[in-house]
Amino acid sequence: MFNVSQSESNMTSQDQDLLRIALISTLSTVPSFVFLYINGTILFTLRSKPVFRDTCRYVLLYNLLLADTVQLAQSQVQFLLSVCRVKLVYSLCTVLSMLANLTTGISPLTLVVMPLERYVAVCYPLRHSSIITVRNTTVVIVAIWAVSSLNNLTRVLLFLEISFKKMESWQIEDLCSNLALVLGAATADYDRAYTCVVFVSAGVATTFSYVSVIVAARSASTDKALAHKARNTLLLHLVQLGLSLSSTIYNPLIVALSKVLTKVAFLWVQNVFYVCFIIFPRCLSSLIYGLRDQTIRPVLLYYLCCRLKVKISG
């Protein structure tokens, strides 16, 4: 009789765990897929017409959004593996971590360049077409990916300082995450230093461009409308930078909360923080950019919902 009661209790506990996992997975997966659809639509929009493919700021926006979309998809896969308590082999976890580091670094690096493009457009309008070309923009994008790849390579070199004996015996006992692969103080210090340098550089570039545009707007020879639009765009870049920076505090918060919360409470808090700090920032900034841009908005709304075509035309 006691064994039957214990068996029923175990089954009830397992059912509750399965229900909890299913609910948390659904609460994160639904908004993630919605935003992946929106991001995919914006990406398609930016490649649908020559005006987008041949305009440098739209090319940079495409690069920013592509990295954010890949990061969102990868984060969702890793989050679901975490919720389901799936432990990966070390090699696969390393690949996921390298992909996350690669795409995470693209956003702030692109946000270093985008404000400078607006700065040249307002302050040097006669030279803008010769300086900001599609070819030069492509070179810059290649350089951005190269710098982010170099960051990954540096992390690999730091990893290789660990002896092969330790590598063979060390198994990831925790769930796969970037934190699980921090093998020493050198790696953690390097990550902090790299993140600070990149975000400070983006902040300085945006602030410098914003101040320069304000100063240029007072000149009689400056296009006031262009300067006003550029100023609003630079403010949006600051918002994008803030949203991108918010994702860097996700892991430290999760680690701190995991030490003080119960398992059930931690799963719910982890889900809320994941949606707020990972999913939303990867979509909101680009969606806002697309909706406020007079060139992108009609095409974007048409692809998001064809029924809006009549309203836009009217």
PDB file of C-alpha atoms in Angstrom:
ATOM      1  CA  MET A   1       0.000   0.000   0.000  1.00  0.00           C
ATOM      2  CA  PHE A   2       2.859   2.328   0.896  1.00  0.00           C
ATOM      3  CA  ASN A   3       4.658   1.525  -2.389  1.00  0.00           C
ATOM      4  CA  VAL A   4       1.528   2.314  -4.399  1.00  0.00           C
ATOM      5  CA  SER A   5       1.079   5.649  -2.615  1.00  0.00           C
ATOM      6  CA  GLN A   6       4.761   6.520  -3.154  1.00  0.00           C
ATOM      7  CA  SER A   7       4.504   5.557  -6.829  1.00  0.00           C
ATOM      8  CA  GLU A   8       1.456   7.773  -7.299  1.00  0.00           C
ATOM      9  CA  SER A   9       3.268  10.641  -5.561  1.00  0.00           C
ATOM     10  CA  ASN A  10       6.262  10.240  -7.884  1.00  0.00           C
ATOM     11  CA  MET A  11       4.011  10.209 -10.939  1.00  0.00           C
ATOM     12  CA  THR A  12       2.234  13.352  -9.738  1.00  0.00           C
ATOM     13  CA  SER A  13       5.584  15.087  -9.229  1.00  0.00           C
ATOM     14  CA  GLN A  14       6.754  14.041 -12.693  1.00  0.00           C
ATOM     15  CA  ASP A  15       3.523  15.246 -14.256  1.00  0.00           C
ATOM     16  CA  GLN A  16       3.925  18.607 -12.538  1.00  0.00           C
ATOM     17  CA  ASP A  17       7.488  18.895 -13.791  1.00  0.00           C
ATOM     18  CA  LEU A  18       6.422  18.061 -17.344  1.00  0.00           C
ATOM     19  CA  LEU A  19       3.562  20.551 -17.172  1.00  0.00           C
ATOM     20  CA  ARG A  20       5.895  23.233 -15.834  1.00  0.00           C
ATOM     21  CA  ILE A  21       8.452  22.585 -18.569  1.00  0.00           C
ATOM     22  CA  ALA A  22       5.756  22.658 -21.260  1.00  0.00           C
ATOM     23  CA  LEU A  23       4.299  25.918 -19.942  1.00  0.00           C
ATOM     24  CA  ILE A  24       7.638  27.702 -19.593  1.00  0.00           C
ATOM     25  CA  SER A  25       8.744  26.482 -23.017  1.00  0.00           C
ATOM     26  CA  THR A  26       5.523  27.761 -24.571  1.00  0.00           C
ATOM     27  CA  LEU A  27       5.760  31.158 -22.868  1.00  0.00           C
ATOM     28  CA  SER A  28       9.231  31.710 -24.340  1.00  0.00           C
ATOM     29  CA  THR A  29       8.804  29.943 -27.673  1.00  0.00           C
ATOM     30  CA  VAL A  30       5.656  31.789 -28.796  1.00  0.00           C
ATOM     31  CA  PRO A  31       7.118  35.325 -28.564  1.00  0.00           C
ATOM     32  CA  SER A  32      10.412  34.031 -29.919  1.00  0.00           C
ATOM     33  CA  PHE A  33       8.772  32.634 -33.056  1.00  0.00           C
ATOM     34  CA  VAL A  34       6.671  35.786 -33.455  1.00  0.00           C
ATOM     35  CA  PHE A  35       9.794  37.933 -33.356  1.00  0.00           C
ATOM     36  CA  LEU A  36      11.692  35.547 -35.618  1.00  0.00           C
ATOM     37  CA  TYR A  37       8.871  35.958 -38.134  1.00  0.00           C
ATOM     38  CA  ILE A  38       9.021  39.750 -37.802  1.00  0.00           C
ATOM     39  CA  ASN A  39      12.806  39.795 -38.094  1.00  0.00           C
ATOM     40  CA  GLY A  40      12.662  37.479 -41.094  1.00  0.00           C
ATOM     41  CA  THR A  41      10.091  39.753 -42.729  1.00  0.00           C
ATOM     42  CA  ILE A  42      12.295  42.813 -42.174  1.00  0.00           C
ATOM     43  CA  LEU A  43      15.297  40.936 -43.588  1.00  0.00           C
ATOM     44  CA  PHE A  44      13.272  39.978 -46.651  1.00  0.00           C
ATOM     45  CA  THR A  45      12.052  43.567 -46.982  1.00  0.00           C
ATOM     46  CA  LEU A  46      15.606  44.910 -46.920  1.00  0.00           C
ATOM     47  CA  ARG A  47      16.527  42.624 -49.830  1.00  0.00           C
ATOM     48  CA  SER A  48      13.301  43.054 -51.804  1.00  0.00           C
ATOM     49  CA  LYS A  49      14.021  46.357 -53.579  1.00  0.00           C
ATOM     50  CA  PRO A  50      17.125  47.994 -55.106  1.00  0.00           C
ATOM     51  CA  VAL A  51      16.652  51.108 -52.944  1.00  0.00           C
ATOM     52  CA  PHE A  52      17.367  49.000 -49.865  1.00  0.00           C
ATOM     53  CA  ARG A  53      20.179  46.944 -51.400  1.00  0.00           C
ATOM     54  CA  ASP A  54      21.988  50.033 -52.743  1.00  0.00           C
ATOM     55  CA  THR A  55      21.621  52.313 -49.694  1.00  0.00           C
ATOM     56  CA  CYS A  56      24.443  51.915 -47.202  1.00  0.00           C
ATOM     57  CA  ARG A  57      22.474  52.550 -44.016  1.00  0.00           C
ATOM     58  CA  TYR A  58      19.996  49.841 -45.023  1.00  0.00           C
ATOM     59  CA  VAL A  59      22.881  47.473 -45.750  1.00  0.00           C
ATOM     60  CA  LEU A  60      24.226  48.139 -42.246  1.00  0.00           C
ATOM     61  CA  LEU A  61      20.750  47.646 -40.789  1.00  0.00           C
ATOM     62  CA  TYR A  62      20.491  44.304 -42.604  1.00  0.00           C
ATOM     63  CA  ASN A  63      23.800  43.212 -41.068  1.00  0.00           C
ATOM     64  CA  LEU A  64      22.628  44.278 -37.600  1.00  0.00           C
ATOM     65  CA  LEU A  65      19.309  42.481 -37.949  1.00  0.00           C
ATOM     66  CA  LEU A  66      20.876  39.326 -39.410  1.00  0.00           C
ATOM     67  CA  ALA A  67      23.174  38.958 -36.411  1.00  0.00           C
ATOM     68  CA  ASP A  68      20.311  39.622 -33.980  1.00  0.00           C
ATOM     69  CA  THR A  69      18.091  37.049 -35.715  1.00  0.00           C
ATOM     70  CA  VAL A  70      20.753  34.339 -35.632  1.00  0.00           C
ATOM     71  CA  GLN A  71      21.431  35.185 -31.988  1.00  0.00           C
ATOM     72  CA  LEU A  72      17.726  34.987 -31.158  1.00  0.00           C
ATOM     73  CA  ALA A  73      17.337  31.580 -32.817  1.00  0.00           C
ATOM     74  CA  GLN A  74      20.455  30.219 -31.119  1.00  0.00           C
ATOM     75  CA  SER A  75      19.407  31.609 -27.731  1.00  0.00           C
ATOM     76  CA  GLN A  76      15.975  30.033 -28.034  1.00  0.00           C
ATOM     77  CA  VAL A  77      17.456  26.611 -28.802  1.00  0.00           C
ATOM     78  CA  GLN A  78      19.846  26.894 -25.864  1.00  0.00           C
ATOM     79  CA  PHE A  79      17.093  28.131 -23.540  1.00  0.00           C
ATOM     80  CA  LEU A  80      14.828  25.195 -24.430  1.00  0.00           C
ATOM     81  CA  LEU A  81      17.697  22.785 -23.808  1.00  0.00           C
ATOM     82  CA  SER A  82      18.213  24.425 -20.417  1.00  0.00           C
ATOM     83  CA  VAL A  83      14.522  24.263 -19.465  1.00  0.00           C
ATOM     84  CA  CYS A  84      14.332  20.610 -20.501  1.00  0.00           C
ATOM     85  CA  ARG A  85      17.499  19.903 -18.486  1.00  0.00           C
ATOM     86  CA  VAL A  86      19.342  18.524 -21.513  1.00  0.00           C
ATOM     87  CA  LYS A  87      23.101  18.255 -21.025  1.00  0.00           C
ATOM     88  CA  LEU A  88      25.112  18.458 -24.214  1.00  0.00           C
ATOM     89  CA  VAL A  89      28.508  17.007 -24.982  1.00  0.00           C
ATOM     90  CA  TYR A  90      31.304  19.487 -24.506  1.00  0.00           C
ATOM     91  CA  SER A  91      32.123  19.921 -28.203  1.00  0.00           C
ATOM     92  CA  LEU A  92      28.549  20.813 -29.185  1.00  0.00           C
ATOM     93  CA  CYS A  93      28.211  23.230 -26.278  1.00  0.00           C
ATOM     94  CA  THR A  94      31.450  24.898 -27.347  1.00  0.00           C
ATOM     95  CA  VAL A  95      30.122  25.369 -30.890  1.00  0.00           C
ATOM     96  CA  LEU A  96      26.905  26.941 -29.587  1.00  0.00           C
ATOM     97  CA  SER A  97      28.885  29.195 -27.290  1.00  0.00           C
ATOM     98  CA  MET A  98      31.173  30.330 -30.126  1.00  0.00           C
ATOM     99  CA  LEU A  99      28.159  31.077 -32.339  1.00  0.00           C
ATOM    100  CA  ALA A 100      26.593  33.094 -29.526  1.00  0.00           C
ATOM    101  CA  ASN A 101      29.784  35.073 -28.961  1.00  0.00           C
ATOM    102  CA  LEU A 102      30.185  35.717 -32.687  1.00  0.00           C
ATOM    103  CA  THR A 103      26.691  37.087 -33.254  1.00  0.00           C
ATOM    104  CA  THR A 104      26.518  38.937 -29.930  1.00  0.00           C
ATOM    105  CA  GLY A 105      29.551  40.998 -30.887  1.00  0.00           C
ATOM    106  CA  ILE A 106      28.140  42.034 -34.271  1.00  0.00           C
ATOM    107  CA  SER A 107      25.373  44.319 -32.929  1.00  0.00           C
ATOM    108  CA  PRO A 108      27.503  46.780 -30.912  1.00  0.00           C
ATOM    109  CA  LEU A 109      30.219  46.817 -33.583  1.00  0.00           C
ATOM    110  CA  THR A 110      27.633  47.677 -36.235  1.00  0.00           C
ATOM    111  CA  LEU A 111      26.280  50.377 -33.927  1.00  0.00           C
ATOM    112  CA  VAL A 112      29.765  51.913 -33.919  1.00  0.00           C
ATOM    113  CA  VAL A 113      29.546  52.392 -37.686  1.00  0.00           C
ATOM    114  CA  MET A 114      25.895  53.373 -38.202  1.00  0.00           C
ATOM    115  CA  PRO A 115      26.084  56.697 -36.281  1.00  0.00           C
ATOM    116  CA  LEU A 116      29.234  57.651 -38.189  1.00  0.00           C
ATOM    117  CA  GLU A 117      27.369  57.140 -41.469  1.00  0.00           C
ATOM    118  CA  ARG A 118      24.701  59.637 -40.347  1.00  0.00           C
ATOM    119  CA  TYR A 119      27.454  61.994 -39.187  1.00  0.00           C
ATOM    120  CA  VAL A 120      29.031  62.023 -42.645  1.00  0.00           C
ATOM    121  CA  ALA A 121      25.609  62.438 -44.306  1.00  0.00           C
ATOM    122  CA  VAL A 122      24.852  65.622 -42.331  1.00  0.00           C
ATOM    123  CA  CYS A 123      28.275  67.173 -41.793  1.00  0.00           C
ATOM    124  CA  TYR A 124      29.828  66.275 -45.168  1.00  0.00           C
ATOM    125  CA  PRO A 125      26.862  65.965 -47.551  1.00  0.00           C
ATOM    126  CA  LEU A 126      28.901  66.673 -50.683  1.00  0.00           C
ATOM    127  CA  ARG A 127      31.385  63.898 -49.883  1.00  0.00           C
ATOM    128  CA  HIS A 128      28.857  61.417 -48.519  1.00  0.00           C
ATOM    129  CA  SER A 129      28.275  59.620 -51.814  1.00  0.00           C
ATOM    130  CA  SER A 130      32.010  59.171 -52.388  1.00  0.00           C
ATOM    131  CA  ILE A 131      32.862  58.089 -48.830  1.00  0.00           C
ATOM    132  CA  ILE A 132      29.820  55.988 -47.938  1.00  0.00           C
ATOM    133  CA  THR A 133      29.609  53.587 -50.877  1.00  0.00           C
ATOM    134  CA  VAL A 134      28.204  50.069 -51.003  1.00  0.00           C
ATOM    135  CA  ARG A 135      31.701  48.744 -51.617  1.00  0.00           C
ATOM    136  CA  ASN A 136      33.158  50.557 -48.601  1.00  0.00           C
ATOM    137  CA  THR A 137      30.197  49.454 -46.501  1.00  0.00           C
ATOM    138  CA  THR A 138      30.787  45.839 -47.525  1.00  0.00           C
ATOM    139  CA  VAL A 139      34.433  46.144 -46.486  1.00  0.00           C
ATOM    140  CA  VAL A 140      33.353  47.535 -43.113  1.00  0.00           C
ATOM    141  CA  ILE A 141      30.868  44.699 -42.588  1.00  0.00           C
ATOM    142  CA  VAL A 142      33.571  42.138 -43.396  1.00  0.00           C
ATOM    143  CA  ALA A 143      35.828  43.895 -40.871  1.00  0.00           C
ATOM    144  CA  ILE A 144      33.054  43.758 -38.243  1.00  0.00           C
ATOM    145  CA  TRP A 145      32.661  40.006 -38.674  1.00  0.00           C
ATOM    146  CA  ALA A 146      36.452  39.617 -38.673  1.00  0.00           C
ATOM    147  CA  VAL A 147      36.790  41.474 -35.350  1.00  0.00           C
ATOM    148  CA  SER A 148      34.026  39.396 -33.786  1.00  0.00           C
ATOM    149  CA  SER A 149      35.656  36.221 -35.135  1.00  0.00           C
ATOM    150  CA  LEU A 150      38.989  37.366 -33.683  1.00  0.00           C
ATOM    151  CA  ASN A 151      37.269  37.679 -30.334  1.00  0.00           C
ATOM    152  CA  ASN A 152      36.154  34.064 -30.643  1.00  0.00           C
ATOM    153  CA  LEU A 153      39.651  32.987 -31.668  1.00  0.00           C
ATOM    154  CA  THR A 154      41.107  34.719 -28.625  1.00  0.00           C
ATOM    155  CA  ARG A 155      38.699  32.814 -26.383  1.00  0.00           C
ATOM    156  CA  VAL A 156      39.783  29.557 -28.045  1.00  0.00           C
ATOM    157  CA  LEU A 157      43.444  30.404 -27.426  1.00  0.00           C
ATOM    158  CA  LEU A 158      42.665  31.105 -23.776  1.00  0.00           C
ATOM    159  CA  PHE A 159      40.873  27.765 -23.649  1.00  0.00           C
ATOM    160  CA  LEU A 160      43.925  25.956 -25.067  1.00  0.00           C
ATOM    161  CA  GLU A 161      45.914  27.065 -22.031  1.00  0.00           C
ATOM    162  CA  ILE A 162      44.031  24.335 -20.152  1.00  0.00           C
ATOM    163  CA  SER A 163      45.993  21.093 -20.207  1.00  0.00           C
ATOM    164  CA  PHE A 164      44.781  18.313 -22.485  1.00  0.00           C
ATOM    165  CA  LYS A 165      44.570  16.031 -19.470  1.00  0.00           C
ATOM    166  CA  LYS A 166      42.056  18.335 -17.866  1.00  0.00           C
ATOM    167  CA  MET A 167      40.109  18.597 -21.103  1.00  0.00           C
ATOM    168  CA  GLU A 168      39.749  14.836 -21.340  1.00  0.00           C
ATOM    169  CA  SER A 169      38.597  14.427 -17.766  1.00  0.00           C
ATOM    170  CA  TRP A 170      36.399  17.525 -17.509  1.00  0.00           C
ATOM    171  CA  GLN A 171      32.773  16.959 -18.408  1.00  0.00           C
ATOM    172  CA  ILE A 172      30.134  19.683 -18.353  1.00  0.00           C
ATOM    173  CA  GLU A 173      28.101  18.733 -15.335  1.00  0.00           C
ATOM    174  CA  ASP A 174      25.974  21.867 -15.548  1.00  0.00           C
ATOM    175  CA  LEU A 175      23.706  22.892 -18.403  1.00  0.00           C
ATOM    176  CA  CYS A 176      25.273  24.287 -21.560  1.00  0.00           C
ATOM    177  CA  SER A 177      25.777  28.025 -21.339  1.00  0.00           C
ATOM    178  CA  ASN A 178      28.458  30.613 -21.841  1.00  0.00           C
ATOM    179  CA  LEU A 179      29.070  30.557 -18.105  1.00  0.00           C
ATOM    180  CA  ALA A 180      29.784  26.831 -18.117  1.00  0.00           C
ATOM    181  CA  LEU A 181      32.662  27.405 -20.542  1.00  0.00           C
ATOM    182  CA  VAL A 182      34.424  30.119 -18.547  1.00  0.00           C
ATOM    183  CA  LEU A 183      37.466  28.091 -17.632  1.00  0.00           C
ATOM    184  CA  GLY A 184      39.365  30.618 -15.561  1.00  0.00           C
ATOM    185  CA  ALA A 185      39.849  34.173 -14.426  1.00  0.00           C
ATOM    186  CA  ALA A 186      41.679  35.094 -17.644  1.00  0.00           C
ATOM    187  CA  THR A 187      38.677  34.249 -19.813  1.00  0.00           C
ATOM    188  CA  ALA A 188      36.246  36.117 -17.566  1.00  0.00           C
ATOM    189  CA  ASP A 189      38.512  39.183 -17.411  1.00  0.00           C
ATOM    190  CA  TYR A 190      38.954  39.132 -21.171  1.00  0.00           C
ATOM    191  CA  ASP A 191      35.181  38.934 -21.748  1.00  0.00           C
ATOM    192  CA  ARG A 192      34.556  41.896 -19.461  1.00  0.00           C
ATOM    193  CA  ALA A 193      37.310  43.962 -21.056  1.00  0.00           C
ATOM    194  CA  TYR A 194      36.163  43.218 -24.605  1.00  0.00           C
ATOM    195  CA  THR A 195      32.526  44.003 -23.791  1.00  0.00           C
ATOM    196  CA  CYS A 196      33.480  47.297 -22.128  1.00  0.00           C
ATOM    197  CA  VAL A 197      35.692  48.393 -25.034  1.00  0.00           C
ATOM    198  CA  VAL A 198      33.052  47.606 -27.662  1.00  0.00           C
ATOM    199  CA  PHE A 199      30.146  49.261 -25.876  1.00  0.00           C
ATOM    200  CA  VAL A 200      32.183  52.303 -24.846  1.00  0.00           C
ATOM    201  CA  SER A 201      33.305  52.684 -28.472  1.00  0.00           C
ATOM    202  CA  ALA A 202      29.698  52.491 -29.682  1.00  0.00           C
ATOM    203  CA  GLY A 203      28.593  54.984 -27.050  1.00  0.00           C
ATOM    204  CA  VAL A 204      31.379  57.436 -27.924  1.00  0.00           C
ATOM    205  CA  ALA A 205      30.653  57.138 -31.670  1.00  0.00           C
ATOM    206  CA  THR A 206      26.928  57.750 -31.164  1.00  0.00           C
ATOM    207  CA  THR A 207      27.441  60.646 -28.750  1.00  0.00           C
ATOM    208  CA  PHE A 208      30.059  62.280 -30.967  1.00  0.00           C
ATOM    209  CA  SER A 209      27.821  61.956 -34.020  1.00  0.00           C
ATOM    210  CA  TYR A 210      24.799  63.311 -32.131  1.00  0.00           C
ATOM    211  CA  VAL A 211      26.670  66.380 -30.857  1.00  0.00           C
ATOM    212  CA  SER A 212      28.186  66.998 -34.293  1.00  0.00           C
ATOM    213  CA  VAL A 213      24.764  66.830 -35.960  1.00  0.00           C
ATOM    214  CA  ILE A 214      23.317  69.295 -33.420  1.00  0.00           C
ATOM    215  CA  VAL A 215      26.182  71.713 -34.074  1.00  0.00           C
ATOM    216  CA  ALA A 216      25.851  71.275 -37.837  1.00  0.00           C
ATOM    217  CA  ALA A 217      22.100  71.906 -37.663  1.00  0.00           C
ATOM    218  CA  ARG A 218      22.799  75.477 -36.539  1.00  0.00           C
ATOM    219  CA  SER A 219      24.689  76.183 -39.734  1.00  0.00           C
ATOM    220  CA  ALA A 220      22.769  78.004 -42.472  1.00  0.00           C
ATOM    221  CA  SER A 221      24.154  75.675 -45.153  1.00  0.00           C
ATOM    222  CA  THR A 222      22.891  72.489 -43.476  1.00  0.00           C
ATOM    223  CA  ASP A 223      19.717  70.751 -44.587  1.00  0.00           C
ATOM    224  CA  LYS A 224      17.530  71.253 -41.493  1.00  0.00           C
ATOM    225  CA  ALA A 225      15.164  68.397 -42.315  1.00  0.00           C
ATOM    226  CA  LEU A 226      18.054  65.970 -42.875  1.00  0.00           C
ATOM    227  CA  ALA A 227      19.737  67.093 -39.650  1.00  0.00           C
ATOM    228  CA  HIS A 228      16.488  66.627 -37.692  1.00  0.00           C
ATOM    229  CA  LYS A 229      15.967  63.105 -39.079  1.00  0.00           C
ATOM    230  CA  ALA A 230      19.615  62.221 -38.436  1.00  0.00           C
ATOM    231  CA  ARG A 231      19.321  63.436 -34.835  1.00  0.00           C
ATOM    232  CA  ASN A 232      16.272  61.229 -34.245  1.00  0.00           C
ATOM    233  CA  THR A 233      18.042  58.298 -35.890  1.00  0.00           C
ATOM    234  CA  LEU A 234      21.055  58.752 -33.605  1.00  0.00           C
ATOM    235  CA  LEU A 235      18.763  58.780 -30.575  1.00  0.00           C
ATOM    236  CA  LEU A 236      17.345  55.487 -31.840  1.00  0.00           C
ATOM    237  CA  HIS A 237      20.902  54.143 -32.110  1.00  0.00           C
ATOM    238  CA  LEU A 238      21.380  54.986 -28.431  1.00  0.00           C
ATOM    239  CA  VAL A 239      18.219  53.026 -27.640  1.00  0.00           C
ATOM    240  CA  GLN A 240      19.485  50.124 -29.766  1.00  0.00           C
ATOM    241  CA  LEU A 241      22.796  50.232 -27.927  1.00  0.00           C
ATOM    242  CA  GLY A 242      20.994  50.166 -24.590  1.00  0.00           C
ATOM    243  CA  LEU A 243      18.863  47.203 -25.655  1.00  0.00           C
ATOM    244  CA  SER A 244      21.946  45.377 -26.886  1.00  0.00           C
ATOM    245  CA  LEU A 245      23.760  46.137 -23.633  1.00  0.00           C
ATOM    246  CA  SER A 246      20.824  44.826 -21.590  1.00  0.00           C
ATOM    247  CA  SER A 247      21.442  41.302 -22.890  1.00  0.00           C
ATOM    248  CA  THR A 248      24.924  41.285 -21.319  1.00  0.00           C
ATOM    249  CA  ILE A 249      23.475  41.473 -17.795  1.00  0.00           C
ATOM    250  CA  TYR A 250      21.281  38.380 -18.295  1.00  0.00           C
ATOM    251  CA  ASN A 251      23.882  35.783 -17.273  1.00  0.00           C
ATOM    252  CA  PRO A 252      25.126  37.606 -14.130  1.00  0.00           C
ATOM    253  CA  LEU A 253      21.527  38.110 -12.963  1.00  0.00           C
ATOM    254  CA  ILE A 254      20.670  34.457 -13.559  1.00  0.00           C
ATOM    255  CA  VAL A 255      23.734  33.278 -11.653  1.00  0.00           C
ATOM    256  CA  ALA A 256      22.958  35.544  -8.707  1.00  0.00           C
ATOM    257  CA  LEU A 257      19.283  34.556  -8.558  1.00  0.00           C
ATOM    258  CA  SER A 258      20.014  30.835  -8.876  1.00  0.00           C
ATOM    259  CA  LYS A 259      21.729  31.003  -5.478  1.00  0.00           C
ATOM    260  CA  VAL A 260      18.795  32.517  -3.591  1.00  0.00           C
ATOM    261  CA  LEU A 261      15.638  31.218  -5.299  1.00  0.00           C
ATOM    262  CA  THR A 262      13.990  27.831  -5.207  1.00  0.00           C
ATOM    263  CA  LYS A 263      14.092  25.700  -8.342  1.00  0.00           C
ATOM    264  CA  VAL A 264      10.477  26.429  -9.315  1.00  0.00           C
ATOM    265  CA  ALA A 265      10.752  30.169  -8.697  1.00  0.00           C
ATOM    266  CA  PHE A 266      14.067  30.294 -10.533  1.00  0.00           C
ATOM    267  CA  LEU A 267      12.575  28.674 -13.658  1.00  0.00           C
ATOM    268  CA  TRP A 268       9.815  31.279 -13.799  1.00  0.00           C
ATOM    269  CA  VAL A 269      12.197  34.187 -13.192  1.00  0.00           C
ATOM    270  CA  GLN A 270      14.614  32.791 -15.774  1.00  0.00           C
ATOM    271  CA  ASN A 271      11.814  32.682 -18.327  1.00  0.00           C
ATOM    272  CA  VAL A 272      10.735  36.284 -17.619  1.00  0.00           C
ATOM    273  CA  PHE A 273      14.311  37.589 -17.765  1.00  0.00           C
ATOM    274  CA  TYR A 274      14.972  35.618 -20.947  1.00  0.00           C
ATOM    275  CA  VAL A 275      11.991  37.236 -22.672  1.00  0.00           C
ATOM    276  CA  CYS A 276      12.873  40.722 -21.379  1.00  0.00           C
ATOM    277  CA  PHE A 277      16.655  40.695 -21.862  1.00  0.00           C
ATOM    278  CA  ILE A 278      17.159  38.333 -24.812  1.00  0.00           C
ATOM    279  CA  ILE A 279      14.026  38.124 -26.975  1.00  0.00           C
ATOM    280  CA  PHE A 280      12.709  41.712 -26.828  1.00  0.00           C
ATOM    281  CA  PRO A 281      16.047  43.497 -27.463  1.00  0.00           C
ATOM    282  CA  ARG A 282      16.723  41.289 -30.492  1.00  0.00           C
ATOM    283  CA  CYS A 283      13.552  42.460 -32.193  1.00  0.00           C
ATOM    284  CA  LEU A 284      12.287  45.737 -30.789  1.00  0.00           C
ATOM    285  CA  SER A 285      15.111  48.006 -31.952  1.00  0.00           C
ATOM    286  CA  SER A 286      15.002  46.855 -35.570  1.00  0.00           C
ATOM    287  CA  LEU A 287      11.192  46.807 -35.607  1.00  0.00           C
ATOM    288  CA  ILE A 288      11.079  50.398 -34.324  1.00  0.00           C
ATOM    289  CA  TYR A 289      13.676  51.394 -36.907  1.00  0.00           C
ATOM    290  CA  GLY A 290      11.656  49.791 -39.685  1.00  0.00           C
ATOM    291  CA  LEU A 291       8.330  51.300 -38.628  1.00  0.00           C
ATOM    292  CA  ARG A 292       9.667  54.850 -38.261  1.00  0.00           C
ATOM    293  CA  ASP A 293      11.554  54.818 -41.579  1.00  0.00           C
ATOM    294  CA  GLN A 294       9.275  56.252 -44.273  1.00  0.00           C
ATOM    295  CA  THR A 295      10.883  54.121 -46.996  1.00  0.00           C
ATOM    296  CA  ILE A 296      10.805  50.794 -45.167  1.00  0.00           C
ATOM    297  CA  ARG A 297       7.455  51.112 -43.390  1.00  0.00           C
ATOM    298  CA  PRO A 298       5.026  50.714 -46.356  1.00  0.00           C
ATOM    299  CA  VAL A 299       6.903  47.711 -47.734  1.00  0.00           C
ATOM    300  CA  LEU A 300       7.327  46.149 -44.300  1.00  0.00           C
ATOM    301  CA  LEU A 301       3.647  46.506 -43.390  1.00  0.00           C
ATOM    302  CA  TYR A 302       2.674  45.066 -46.771  1.00  0.00           C
ATOM    303  CA  TYR A 303       4.767  41.937 -46.180  1.00  0.00           C
ATOM    304  CA  LEU A 304       3.701  41.608 -42.529  1.00  0.00           C
ATOM    305  CA  CYS A 305       0.018  41.787 -43.428  1.00  0.00           C
ATOM    306  CA  CYS A 306      -1.137  42.108 -47.028  1.00  0.00           C
ATOM    307  CA  ARG A 307      -4.495  43.524 -45.917  1.00  0.00           C
ATOM    308  CA  LEU A 308      -2.792  46.755 -44.912  1.00  0.00           C
ATOM    309  CA  LYS A 309      -1.952  47.486 -48.530  1.00  0.00           C
ATOM    310  CA  VAL A 310      -5.250  49.316 -49.140  1.00  0.00           C
ATOM    311  CA  LYS A 311      -4.875  51.481 -46.051  1.00  0.00           C
ATOM    312  CA  ILE A 312      -1.328  52.463 -46.941  1.00  0.00           C
ATOM    313  CA  SER A 313      -2.233  53.259 -50.517  1.00  0.00           C
ATOM    314  CA  GLY A 314      -5.160  55.375 -49.394  1.00  0.00           C
TER     315      GLY A 314
END
